[in-house]
Amino acid sequence: MKFGSIPLSGARGSILAHSIRTGGRTLRKGTILGLKDVEFLRQSGIDSVVAAKLAPTDLDENRAAQRIALALRSKGLKVSKPRTGRCNLVAQYDGLVQINKRLVDSLNRNNEAITVATVSPNTSIKKGDIAATVKIITFGVSEKSVSSCEKKIVANPPVILNRFKKLRIGLIQTTQSGTKKSLIQKAHEVTAQRIKALGSEFAHEIICEHSEDTVSRAITEMEKQRINVLLVLGASAITDRRDIVPQAVLIAKGRIEHFGMPVDPGNLLLLAEVRKMKILGIPGSARSPRLHGFDWILERLAAGLDVGSKDITAMGVGGLLKEIPTRPMPRKSDDTYPPIEGRDIAAIILAAGQSRRMGTRNKMLIEIEGKAMVRHSVEAIIGAGVQSVVVVTGYQPSKLKKALSNLSVKFAHNPLFNQGLSTSLQAGLKVLPSHIQGAIVMLGDMPSIQSRHIEQLISAFDPSKDRLICVPTSNGKRGNPVLWPKRFFPAIAEVSGDVGARHLIGEFSDFVVDVEMEDNAVIVDLDTPEAVDAYLQKRNQ
């Protein structure tokens, strides 16, 4: 592949390396330049482009990514359509992913243009989650390198999805004098949620006294109930192999496989079995729904994998869960989006600011054609058919609510509005409904925005073509509002200070689509008394 500056005279058929915005039009990175594109660039005064030209022995980025992904595919994983040099392996059912790290490392060392990224080994994923992704860094790569990867993968898939089986899972809870019923109920509810998430059956529960004899009888009863995996949650944590729960296992003619695990929370875990029934003695910390060491064991058993002492002692790396407040879920495949006509887009109207540059006036409440400025923005959104509209208030919230009376909106109050625009973004994101695919972030001081502008943004939103961040433009100048896909909400929520999410547009440029508007409404916002006066004077002409 050749790469560099190419005169327009020889640019036809080359792949554009960087997006070009000129003459009110954008030619996106990755565009294969045709005759009309070349002529347009020439008329715009451009005489050369930075582009790539593939050799006859090269594969373009999409074909290369697809071939490697097809080689990686194993049971339960489907290959998504390749886009921008990326091809995903998507789960067709819930399960546990096993990774051959050595082989994945080998693929990544084959050619620096070829990258294979996977979830962590033994990660639990849902149907529709991405297990692995192949990304070609450059616009093309030699067929020889792709073929080399395929040969390494033959008969040894490095990404395996083990489907969760429906197990019959039982729970024994022991009690002592003073054990609260609420504690028993909480453990029942949390355990039921865990079992349901794995697609298994919460088959039987026994509550008994915390003694060797009663626990051993309960274990025997569970075996009669054909329980596959038995959880034993003691009123007192297991502190030694000779403690009550381990001894009850031995009385029931079972055996102890391992006590303790290098995972926190989960250190005081017991792994045992009575004939074919696996037993997990779990500590009191398992009453919490947060990620726990015993979850790792239970997931592997549900995936049909055997778990022994060596498996548990190998869990130390990555086993410090106690200090990790969140565990991000794998990114969903774009294949799960509904058709274009089924888009469910919400809106956040930012109206919390104090408008210091306006002096004593709250600009959101300035009347334009008989109604508050902010009402124009909200009515434009509602008129475009957006069902979920959130208005973020801060300064003078009661007056804003009065100005928007009789409109179908939800209010989110931001008590930290003096700390900057980012706090209002965060307040709005928190109350958005979970079912949406994206949200339009709009300023409340843009009264020229009409419903048709909003409709154009929504029409441009197409995840199947990586048209995710929809930005309105006027004569090539970017404005507001911006439509953001749900995928980027976490990144927006991390923005701080008196800034919006504008810098993220540059960071995620591969997913940006510029939507050219026929007027300048998207670049007109009213921040000063002079701007308002000029706007009103123009409207009255």
Coordinates of C-alpha atoms in Angstrom, one line a residue:
M1 CA 0.0 0.0 0.0
K2 CA 1.2 3.5 -0.9
F3 CA 0.4 6.4 1.4
G4 CA 1.0 10.1 1.2
S5 CA 0.2 13.3 -0.7
I6 CA -1.3 12.5 -4.1
P7 CA -1.9 15.1 -6.8
L8 CA -5.6 15.3 -7.8
S9 CA -4.6 14.2 -11.3
G10 CA -3.8 10.8 -9.9
A11 CA -6.2 10.6 -6.9
R12 CA -9.1 8.8 -8.5
G13 CA -9.6 5.5 -6.8
S14 CA -7.5 6.4 -3.8
I15 CA -8.7 6.2 -0.2
L16 CA -9.0 9.5 1.6
A17 CA -6.8 9.5 4.7
H18 CA -8.4 12.5 6.5
S19 CA -11.8 14.1 6.3
I20 CA -12.0 17.2 4.1
R21 CA -14.6 19.9 4.8
T22 CA -15.0 22.4 2.0
G23 CA -17.7 24.2 0.1
G24 CA -20.4 23.2 2.5
R25 CA -19.6 19.5 2.0
T26 CA -17.6 16.9 3.9
L27 CA -15.7 14.1 2.3
R28 CA -15.1 11.6 5.1
K29 CA -12.0 9.7 6.0
G30 CA -12.1 6.4 4.1
T31 CA -14.0 7.7 1.1
I32 CA -12.9 6.1 -2.2
L33 CA -12.5 9.1 -4.4
G34 CA -14.5 9.0 -7.6
L35 CA -14.4 11.2 -10.6
K36 CA -17.0 13.6 -9.2
D37 CA -15.2 13.8 -5.9
V38 CA -11.9 14.7 -7.6
E39 CA -13.7 17.4 -9.7
F40 CA -15.4 18.8 -6.6
L41 CA -12.1 19.1 -4.8
R42 CA -10.5 20.8 -7.8
Q43 CA -13.3 23.4 -8.0
S44 CA -12.8 24.0 -4.3
G45 CA -9.2 25.0 -4.9
I46 CA -7.6 21.8 -3.6
D47 CA -4.8 20.4 -5.8
S48 CA -3.7 17.4 -3.7
V49 CA -4.9 15.0 -1.0
V50 CA -3.4 12.8 1.6
A51 CA -4.6 9.3 0.6
A52 CA -3.8 5.6 0.3
K53 CA -3.5 3.4 -2.8
L54 CA -3.7 -0.3 -2.4
A55 CA -1.4 -2.6 -4.3
P56 CA -2.8 -5.6 -6.2
T57 CA -1.6 -7.9 -3.4
D58 CA -3.4 -5.9 -0.7
L59 CA -6.9 -6.4 0.8
D60 CA -9.0 -3.4 1.7
E61 CA -9.6 -2.8 5.4
N62 CA -13.1 -4.2 5.5
R63 CA -12.3 -7.4 3.5
A64 CA -9.2 -8.0 5.6
A65 CA -11.1 -7.6 8.9
Q66 CA -13.9 -9.8 7.8
R67 CA -11.6 -12.6 6.7
I68 CA -9.9 -12.7 10.1
A69 CA -13.1 -12.4 12.0
L70 CA -14.6 -15.3 10.0
A71 CA -11.5 -17.4 10.9
L72 CA -12.0 -16.5 14.6
R73 CA -15.7 -17.4 14.6
S74 CA -16.7 -20.3 16.7
K75 CA -20.0 -21.7 17.9
G76 CA -22.3 -19.1 19.4
L77 CA -20.5 -16.2 17.8
K78 CA -21.6 -14.4 14.6
V79 CA -19.6 -12.0 12.5
S80 CA -21.0 -8.5 12.0
K81 CA -20.8 -6.6 8.8
P82 CA -17.4 -4.9 8.5
R83 CA -17.3 -1.1 8.7
T84 CA -14.4 1.3 8.7
G85 CA -12.0 -1.6 9.0
R86 CA -13.7 -3.2 12.0
C87 CA -15.5 -6.5 12.2
N88 CA -17.0 -7.8 15.5
L89 CA -17.7 -11.3 16.9
V90 CA -21.2 -10.9 18.5
A91 CA -22.7 -13.4 21.1
Q92 CA -25.7 -15.2 19.9
Y93 CA -26.6 -16.3 23.4
D94 CA -25.6 -15.7 27.1
G95 CA -22.4 -17.4 28.1
L96 CA -18.8 -17.3 29.4
V97 CA -16.0 -16.4 27.1
Q98 CA -12.7 -18.3 27.2
I99 CA -9.6 -16.7 25.5
N100 CA -6.4 -18.3 24.3
K101 CA -4.2 -15.4 25.2
R102 CA -1.1 -16.8 23.6
L103 CA -2.8 -17.1 20.2
V104 CA -4.4 -13.7 20.4
D105 CA -0.9 -12.2 21.2
S106 CA 0.5 -14.0 18.2
L107 CA -2.1 -12.6 15.9
N108 CA -1.4 -9.1 17.2
R109 CA 2.3 -9.6 16.5
N110 CA 1.8 -10.8 13.0
N111 CA 1.5 -7.3 11.4
E112 CA 1.1 -4.0 13.2
A113 CA -1.9 -3.1 10.9
I114 CA -3.9 -6.1 12.2
T115 CA -5.3 -5.9 15.7
V116 CA -7.5 -8.3 17.6
A117 CA -9.1 -7.2 20.9
T118 CA -11.2 -9.4 23.1
V119 CA -13.0 -9.2 26.4
S120 CA -11.1 -10.5 29.4
P121 CA -10.8 -14.3 29.9
N122 CA -13.8 -15.8 31.7
T123 CA -16.0 -12.8 31.1
S124 CA -19.8 -13.3 31.3
I125 CA -21.6 -11.7 28.4
K126 CA -25.1 -11.4 27.2
K127 CA -26.7 -12.1 23.8
G128 CA -25.8 -9.2 21.5
D129 CA -22.6 -8.3 23.4
I130 CA -19.3 -8.1 21.5
A131 CA -16.8 -10.8 22.5
A132 CA -14.0 -9.7 20.2
T133 CA -13.3 -7.2 17.5
V134 CA -10.9 -7.2 14.6
K135 CA -9.6 -3.8 13.5
I136 CA -7.4 -3.0 10.6
I137 CA -5.5 0.1 11.5
T138 CA -4.5 1.2 8.0
F139 CA -6.8 1.3 4.9
G140 CA -5.5 -2.0 3.7
V141 CA -3.1 -4.8 4.5
S142 CA -1.3 -7.5 2.5
E143 CA -3.2 -10.6 1.7
K144 CA -0.2 -12.6 2.9
S145 CA -0.5 -11.2 6.4
V146 CA -4.2 -12.0 6.5
S147 CA -3.5 -15.5 5.3
S148 CA -0.9 -16.0 8.0
C149 CA -3.4 -15.1 10.7
E150 CA -5.9 -17.5 9.2
K151 CA -3.4 -20.4 9.3
K152 CA -2.6 -19.7 13.0
I153 CA -6.3 -19.9 13.9
V154 CA -7.1 -23.1 12.0
A155 CA -8.5 -25.8 14.4
N156 CA -7.7 -23.7 17.4
P157 CA -10.2 -20.9 17.8
P158 CA -8.8 -18.4 20.4
V159 CA -12.3 -17.1 21.4
I160 CA -14.8 -19.6 22.7
L161 CA -18.3 -18.8 24.0
N162 CA -19.6 -21.4 26.5
R163 CA -23.3 -21.2 26.7
F164 CA -24.9 -21.0 30.1
K165 CA -26.8 -24.2 30.9
K166 CA -30.0 -24.2 33.0
L167 CA -28.9 -25.6 36.4
R168 CA -31.0 -26.4 39.4
I169 CA -29.5 -24.3 42.1
G170 CA -30.3 -24.6 45.8
L171 CA -29.6 -22.3 48.8
I172 CA -29.1 -23.2 52.5
Q173 CA -29.2 -20.3 54.9
T174 CA -28.3 -21.0 58.5
T175 CA -29.4 -19.0 61.5
Q176 CA -28.3 -18.3 65.0
S177 CA -30.0 -16.6 67.9
G178 CA -30.7 -13.0 66.9
T179 CA -30.5 -13.6 63.1
K180 CA -32.8 -11.0 61.6
K181 CA -35.5 -12.1 59.1
S182 CA -34.7 -9.1 56.9
L183 CA -31.1 -10.5 56.5
I184 CA -32.5 -13.9 55.4
Q185 CA -34.9 -12.2 53.0
K186 CA -32.2 -10.0 51.5
A187 CA -30.0 -13.0 50.8
H188 CA -32.9 -14.8 49.2
E189 CA -33.6 -11.9 46.9
V190 CA -30.0 -11.2 45.9
T191 CA -29.4 -14.9 45.2
A192 CA -32.5 -15.2 43.1
Q193 CA -31.3 -12.3 41.0
R194 CA -27.9 -13.9 40.5
I195 CA -29.5 -17.2 39.5
K196 CA -32.0 -15.6 37.1
A197 CA -29.2 -13.7 35.4
L198 CA -27.5 -17.0 34.5
G199 CA -30.7 -18.4 33.1
S200 CA -30.8 -21.1 35.8
E201 CA -33.5 -22.2 38.2
F202 CA -33.7 -21.3 41.9
A203 CA -35.0 -24.7 42.7
H204 CA -35.1 -25.1 46.5
E205 CA -34.2 -23.2 49.7
I206 CA -33.7 -24.5 53.3
I207 CA -33.3 -22.3 56.4
C208 CA -31.9 -24.2 59.3
E209 CA -29.9 -23.9 62.5
H210 CA -26.2 -23.3 62.3
S211 CA -24.9 -26.7 63.4
E212 CA -23.1 -29.6 61.8
D213 CA -26.0 -32.0 62.1
T214 CA -28.8 -29.7 60.7
V215 CA -26.6 -28.5 57.9
S216 CA -25.6 -32.0 56.9
R217 CA -29.3 -33.1 56.8
A218 CA -30.1 -30.1 54.7
I219 CA -27.3 -31.0 52.3
T220 CA -28.7 -34.6 52.0
E221 CA -32.2 -33.2 51.3
M222 CA -30.8 -30.9 48.6
E223 CA -29.2 -33.9 46.9
K224 CA -32.6 -35.6 46.9
Q225 CA -34.0 -32.6 45.2
R226 CA -31.6 -33.1 42.3
I227 CA -29.7 -29.9 42.9
N228 CA -26.8 -29.3 40.6
V229 CA -25.1 -26.5 42.6
L230 CA -25.7 -25.9 46.2
L231 CA -25.0 -22.5 47.9
V232 CA -24.5 -22.5 51.7
L233 CA -24.7 -19.1 53.3
G234 CA -23.8 -19.5 57.0
A235 CA -24.9 -17.2 59.8
S236 CA -21.2 -17.2 60.7
A237 CA -18.5 -17.2 58.1
I238 CA -16.3 -20.3 57.5
T239 CA -12.9 -19.7 59.1
D240 CA -11.3 -23.1 58.8
R241 CA -11.7 -26.5 57.1
R242 CA -12.8 -27.8 60.5
D243 CA -15.6 -25.3 60.9
I244 CA -19.3 -26.2 60.9
V245 CA -20.1 -26.0 57.2
P246 CA -17.0 -28.0 56.0
Q247 CA -17.7 -30.6 58.7
A248 CA -21.3 -30.9 57.7
V249 CA -20.1 -31.7 54.1
L250 CA -18.0 -34.5 55.4
I251 CA -20.8 -35.9 57.6
A252 CA -23.0 -35.9 54.4
K253 CA -20.2 -38.1 52.9
G254 CA -18.9 -35.4 50.6
R255 CA -15.4 -34.1 50.1
I256 CA -13.7 -30.7 50.3
E257 CA -11.9 -29.5 47.2
H258 CA -10.6 -26.2 48.3
F259 CA -11.0 -23.6 51.0
G260 CA -10.2 -19.9 50.5
M261 CA -9.7 -17.9 47.3
P262 CA -7.4 -15.0 46.3
V263 CA -10.4 -12.8 45.4
D264 CA -11.8 -10.0 47.6
P265 CA -14.7 -10.1 48.4
G266 CA -14.8 -13.8 48.4
N267 CA -11.7 -14.9 50.5
L268 CA -13.7 -17.2 52.8
L269 CA -15.1 -19.4 50.1
L270 CA -15.4 -23.2 50.3
L271 CA -15.6 -25.5 47.3
A272 CA -16.8 -29.0 48.0
E273 CA -19.0 -31.7 46.5
V274 CA -21.3 -34.5 47.6
R275 CA -21.2 -37.0 44.8
K276 CA -22.3 -35.0 41.6
M277 CA -23.6 -32.0 43.5
K278 CA -21.2 -29.0 43.7
I279 CA -21.3 -27.1 47.0
L280 CA -20.2 -23.5 47.4
G281 CA -19.9 -22.3 51.0
I282 CA -20.1 -18.5 50.6
P283 CA -19.4 -15.7 53.1
G284 CA -21.8 -13.1 54.3
S285 CA -20.5 -10.5 51.8
A286 CA -22.4 -12.5 49.1
R287 CA -25.6 -10.9 50.4
S288 CA -24.6 -7.9 48.4
P289 CA -25.5 -7.8 44.7
R290 CA -22.1 -6.4 43.8
L291 CA -19.5 -8.5 41.9
H292 CA -18.2 -11.3 44.3
G293 CA -15.6 -14.0 44.0
F294 CA -18.2 -16.7 44.1
D295 CA -19.9 -15.2 41.0
W296 CA -16.8 -16.3 39.1
I297 CA -17.2 -19.9 40.3
L298 CA -20.9 -20.0 39.7
E299 CA -20.6 -18.6 36.2
R300 CA -18.0 -21.3 35.2
L301 CA -20.2 -24.0 36.6
A302 CA -23.2 -22.6 34.7
A303 CA -21.1 -22.6 31.6
G304 CA -20.4 -26.3 32.0
L305 CA -16.8 -25.9 33.0
D306 CA -15.2 -27.8 35.8
V307 CA -13.7 -25.8 38.6
G308 CA -11.0 -27.1 40.9
S309 CA -8.3 -26.0 43.3
K310 CA -5.9 -24.9 40.6
D311 CA -8.6 -22.8 38.9
I312 CA -9.3 -20.9 42.1
T313 CA -5.7 -20.3 43.0
A314 CA -5.2 -18.8 39.5
M315 CA -7.8 -16.1 40.2
G316 CA -5.5 -13.7 42.1
V317 CA -4.6 -11.5 39.2
G318 CA -7.6 -9.2 38.7
G319 CA -9.1 -10.6 41.9
L320 CA -9.1 -7.3 43.8
L321 CA -12.8 -6.4 43.4
K322 CA -13.4 -4.6 46.6
E323 CA -11.9 -1.3 45.5
I324 CA -13.5 -1.3 42.1
P325 CA -16.9 0.6 42.3
T326 CA -18.0 -0.2 38.7
R327 CA -17.6 -2.9 36.1
P328 CA -18.4 -1.6 32.6
M329 CA -20.4 -4.0 30.5
P330 CA -19.1 -4.9 27.1
R331 CA -20.2 -2.6 24.3
K332 CA -23.3 -3.7 22.4
S333 CA -23.1 -4.5 18.8
D334 CA -24.6 -2.0 16.4
D335 CA -26.5 -4.9 14.9
T336 CA -28.9 -4.7 17.8
Y337 CA -30.2 -1.3 16.8
P338 CA -33.7 -1.1 15.3
P339 CA -34.4 0.1 11.8
I340 CA -34.0 3.8 11.1
E341 CA -37.8 4.4 11.3
G342 CA -37.8 2.9 14.7
R343 CA -35.3 5.3 16.3
D344 CA -36.1 6.2 19.8
I345 CA -34.4 9.6 20.4
A346 CA -34.7 11.7 23.5
A347 CA -33.7 15.3 24.1
I348 CA -31.9 17.3 26.8
I349 CA -32.6 21.1 26.8
L350 CA -29.9 23.0 28.8
A351 CA -31.6 25.9 30.6
A352 CA -29.9 26.1 34.0
G353 CA -27.4 28.9 33.6
Q354 CA -27.5 32.3 35.3
S355 CA -26.8 34.2 32.1
R356 CA -24.3 36.6 33.7
R357 CA -23.5 38.2 30.4
M358 CA -27.2 39.3 30.2
G359 CA -26.9 41.4 33.3
T360 CA -30.0 41.1 35.5
R361 CA -32.2 39.3 33.0
N362 CA -32.6 35.6 32.7
K363 CA -32.2 35.1 28.9
M364 CA -34.2 31.9 28.9
L365 CA -37.3 34.0 29.9
I366 CA -36.8 36.8 27.5
E367 CA -40.0 37.0 25.3
I368 CA -39.7 36.5 21.6
E369 CA -42.9 36.7 19.6
G370 CA -44.9 36.5 22.8
K371 CA -43.2 33.5 24.5
A372 CA -40.1 32.8 26.5
M373 CA -37.0 32.0 24.5
V374 CA -36.6 28.6 26.1
R375 CA -40.1 27.7 25.0
H376 CA -39.2 28.1 21.4
S377 CA -36.4 25.4 21.8
V378 CA -38.7 23.0 23.6
E379 CA -41.6 23.4 21.1
A380 CA -39.2 22.7 18.2
I381 CA -38.1 19.5 19.9
I382 CA -41.6 18.3 20.6
G383 CA -42.8 19.3 17.1
A384 CA -40.2 16.9 15.7
G385 CA -41.9 14.0 17.4
V386 CA -39.4 13.6 20.2
Q387 CA -41.3 11.8 23.0
S388 CA -38.8 12.1 26.0
V389 CA -37.8 15.7 26.6
V390 CA -35.7 16.7 29.7
V391 CA -35.3 20.3 30.6
V392 CA -32.4 21.0 33.0
T393 CA -33.1 23.9 35.4
G394 CA -30.9 25.7 37.8
Y395 CA -31.3 29.4 38.1
Q396 CA -34.9 30.5 38.8
P397 CA -36.4 27.0 38.3
S398 CA -39.9 27.9 39.2
K399 CA -40.0 30.7 36.6
L400 CA -38.7 28.3 33.9
K401 CA -41.3 25.7 34.8
K402 CA -44.1 28.3 34.6
A403 CA -42.8 29.4 31.2
L404 CA -43.0 25.8 30.0
S405 CA -46.4 25.0 31.5
N406 CA -48.7 22.7 29.5
L407 CA -45.7 21.2 27.6
S408 CA -45.0 17.4 28.0
V409 CA -41.5 17.7 29.5
K410 CA -39.6 16.3 32.4
F411 CA -37.5 18.6 34.6
A412 CA -34.1 17.8 36.1
H413 CA -32.9 20.3 38.6
N414 CA -29.1 21.0 38.7
P415 CA -28.2 22.6 42.1
L416 CA -24.6 22.9 40.9
F417 CA -25.4 25.0 37.8
N418 CA -22.8 27.6 38.9
Q419 CA -20.1 25.0 38.5
G420 CA -20.5 24.9 34.7
L421 CA -22.3 23.4 31.8
S422 CA -21.0 20.0 32.4
T423 CA -23.0 19.6 35.6
S424 CA -26.2 20.3 33.6
L425 CA -25.3 17.6 31.1
Q426 CA -24.8 15.1 33.9
A427 CA -28.1 16.1 35.5
G428 CA -29.9 15.6 32.2
L429 CA -28.3 12.3 31.4
K430 CA -29.3 10.8 34.8
V431 CA -33.0 11.1 34.1
L432 CA -33.1 9.9 30.5
P433 CA -35.2 6.7 30.0
S434 CA -33.1 3.5 29.6
H435 CA -34.8 2.4 26.3
I436 CA -33.6 5.2 24.1
Q437 CA -30.9 4.9 21.3
G438 CA -29.6 8.5 21.6
A439 CA -30.3 12.0 22.7
I440 CA -30.3 15.5 21.2
V441 CA -28.4 17.9 23.4
M442 CA -29.8 21.4 22.8
L443 CA -29.2 24.9 24.3
G444 CA -32.2 26.7 25.5
D445 CA -31.1 30.0 23.9
M446 CA -31.5 29.1 20.2
P447 CA -35.0 30.3 19.3
S448 CA -34.4 30.1 15.5
I449 CA -34.2 26.3 15.7
Q450 CA -37.3 24.7 14.0
S451 CA -38.7 21.2 14.1
R452 CA -37.3 20.6 10.6
H453 CA -33.7 21.1 11.9
I454 CA -34.3 18.4 14.5
E455 CA -35.9 16.1 12.0
Q456 CA -32.9 16.4 9.7
L457 CA -30.5 15.3 12.6
I458 CA -32.7 12.3 13.4
S459 CA -32.9 11.3 9.8
A460 CA -29.1 11.4 9.5
F461 CA -28.6 9.0 12.5
D462 CA -27.7 5.6 11.1
P463 CA -25.7 3.3 13.4
S464 CA -25.5 0.7 10.6
K465 CA -23.2 3.1 8.7
D466 CA -21.4 4.5 11.8
R467 CA -23.4 7.8 11.4
L468 CA -23.7 8.2 15.2
I469 CA -22.8 11.7 16.2
C470 CA -25.0 14.0 14.1
V471 CA -23.7 17.6 14.0
P472 CA -25.6 20.4 12.2
T473 CA -23.6 22.8 10.0
S474 CA -24.2 26.0 8.2
N475 CA -21.9 26.8 5.3
G476 CA -19.5 24.2 6.7
K477 CA -19.5 25.8 10.3
R478 CA -20.6 23.4 13.0
G479 CA -23.4 24.4 15.4
N480 CA -26.0 23.1 17.8
P481 CA -27.9 21.0 18.8
V482 CA -26.0 17.7 18.5
L483 CA -27.5 14.2 18.4
W484 CA -25.4 11.8 20.6
P485 CA -25.8 8.0 20.6
K486 CA -26.3 6.2 23.9
R487 CA -22.9 4.6 23.5
F488 CA -21.1 7.9 24.3
F489 CA -23.2 8.9 27.3
P490 CA -20.5 7.6 29.8
A491 CA -17.9 9.8 28.0
I492 CA -20.2 12.8 28.2
A493 CA -20.9 12.2 31.9
E494 CA -17.1 12.4 32.6
V495 CA -16.8 16.0 31.2
S496 CA -16.0 18.5 33.8
G497 CA -16.0 22.3 34.1
D498 CA -17.9 24.9 32.1
V499 CA -17.7 23.1 28.8
G500 CA -20.0 20.8 26.9
A501 CA -19.1 17.7 25.0
R502 CA -17.8 19.5 21.9
H503 CA -14.2 18.2 22.3
L504 CA -15.6 14.6 22.1
I505 CA -16.7 15.3 18.5
G506 CA -13.0 15.5 17.5
E507 CA -12.1 12.5 19.7
F508 CA -14.7 10.3 18.0
S509 CA -14.4 11.8 14.5
D510 CA -14.9 8.5 12.8
F511 CA -18.5 8.4 14.0
V512 CA -19.4 12.0 13.1
V513 CA -21.7 13.0 10.3
D514 CA -22.1 16.7 9.4
V515 CA -25.7 17.6 8.5
E516 CA -25.7 20.7 6.4
M517 CA -28.7 23.0 7.0
E518 CA -30.3 25.4 4.6
D519 CA -30.0 28.4 7.0
N520 CA -27.9 29.6 9.9
A521 CA -30.3 28.8 12.7
V522 CA -27.9 26.2 14.1
I523 CA -25.1 28.7 14.7
V524 CA -27.3 31.5 16.3
D525 CA -27.4 31.5 20.1
L526 CA -28.1 34.6 22.1
D527 CA -25.6 35.2 24.9
T528 CA -25.5 39.0 25.3
P529 CA -28.1 41.9 25.4
E530 CA -26.6 43.2 22.1
A531 CA -27.2 39.8 20.5
V532 CA -30.8 39.6 21.7
D533 CA -31.5 43.2 20.6
A534 CA -30.0 42.6 17.2
Y535 CA -32.0 39.3 16.9
L536 CA -35.3 41.0 17.9
Q537 CA -34.7 43.9 15.5
K538 CA -34.1 41.5 12.6
R539 CA -37.2 39.5 13.5
N540 CA -39.3 42.7 13.5
Q541 CA -38.1 43.9 10.1

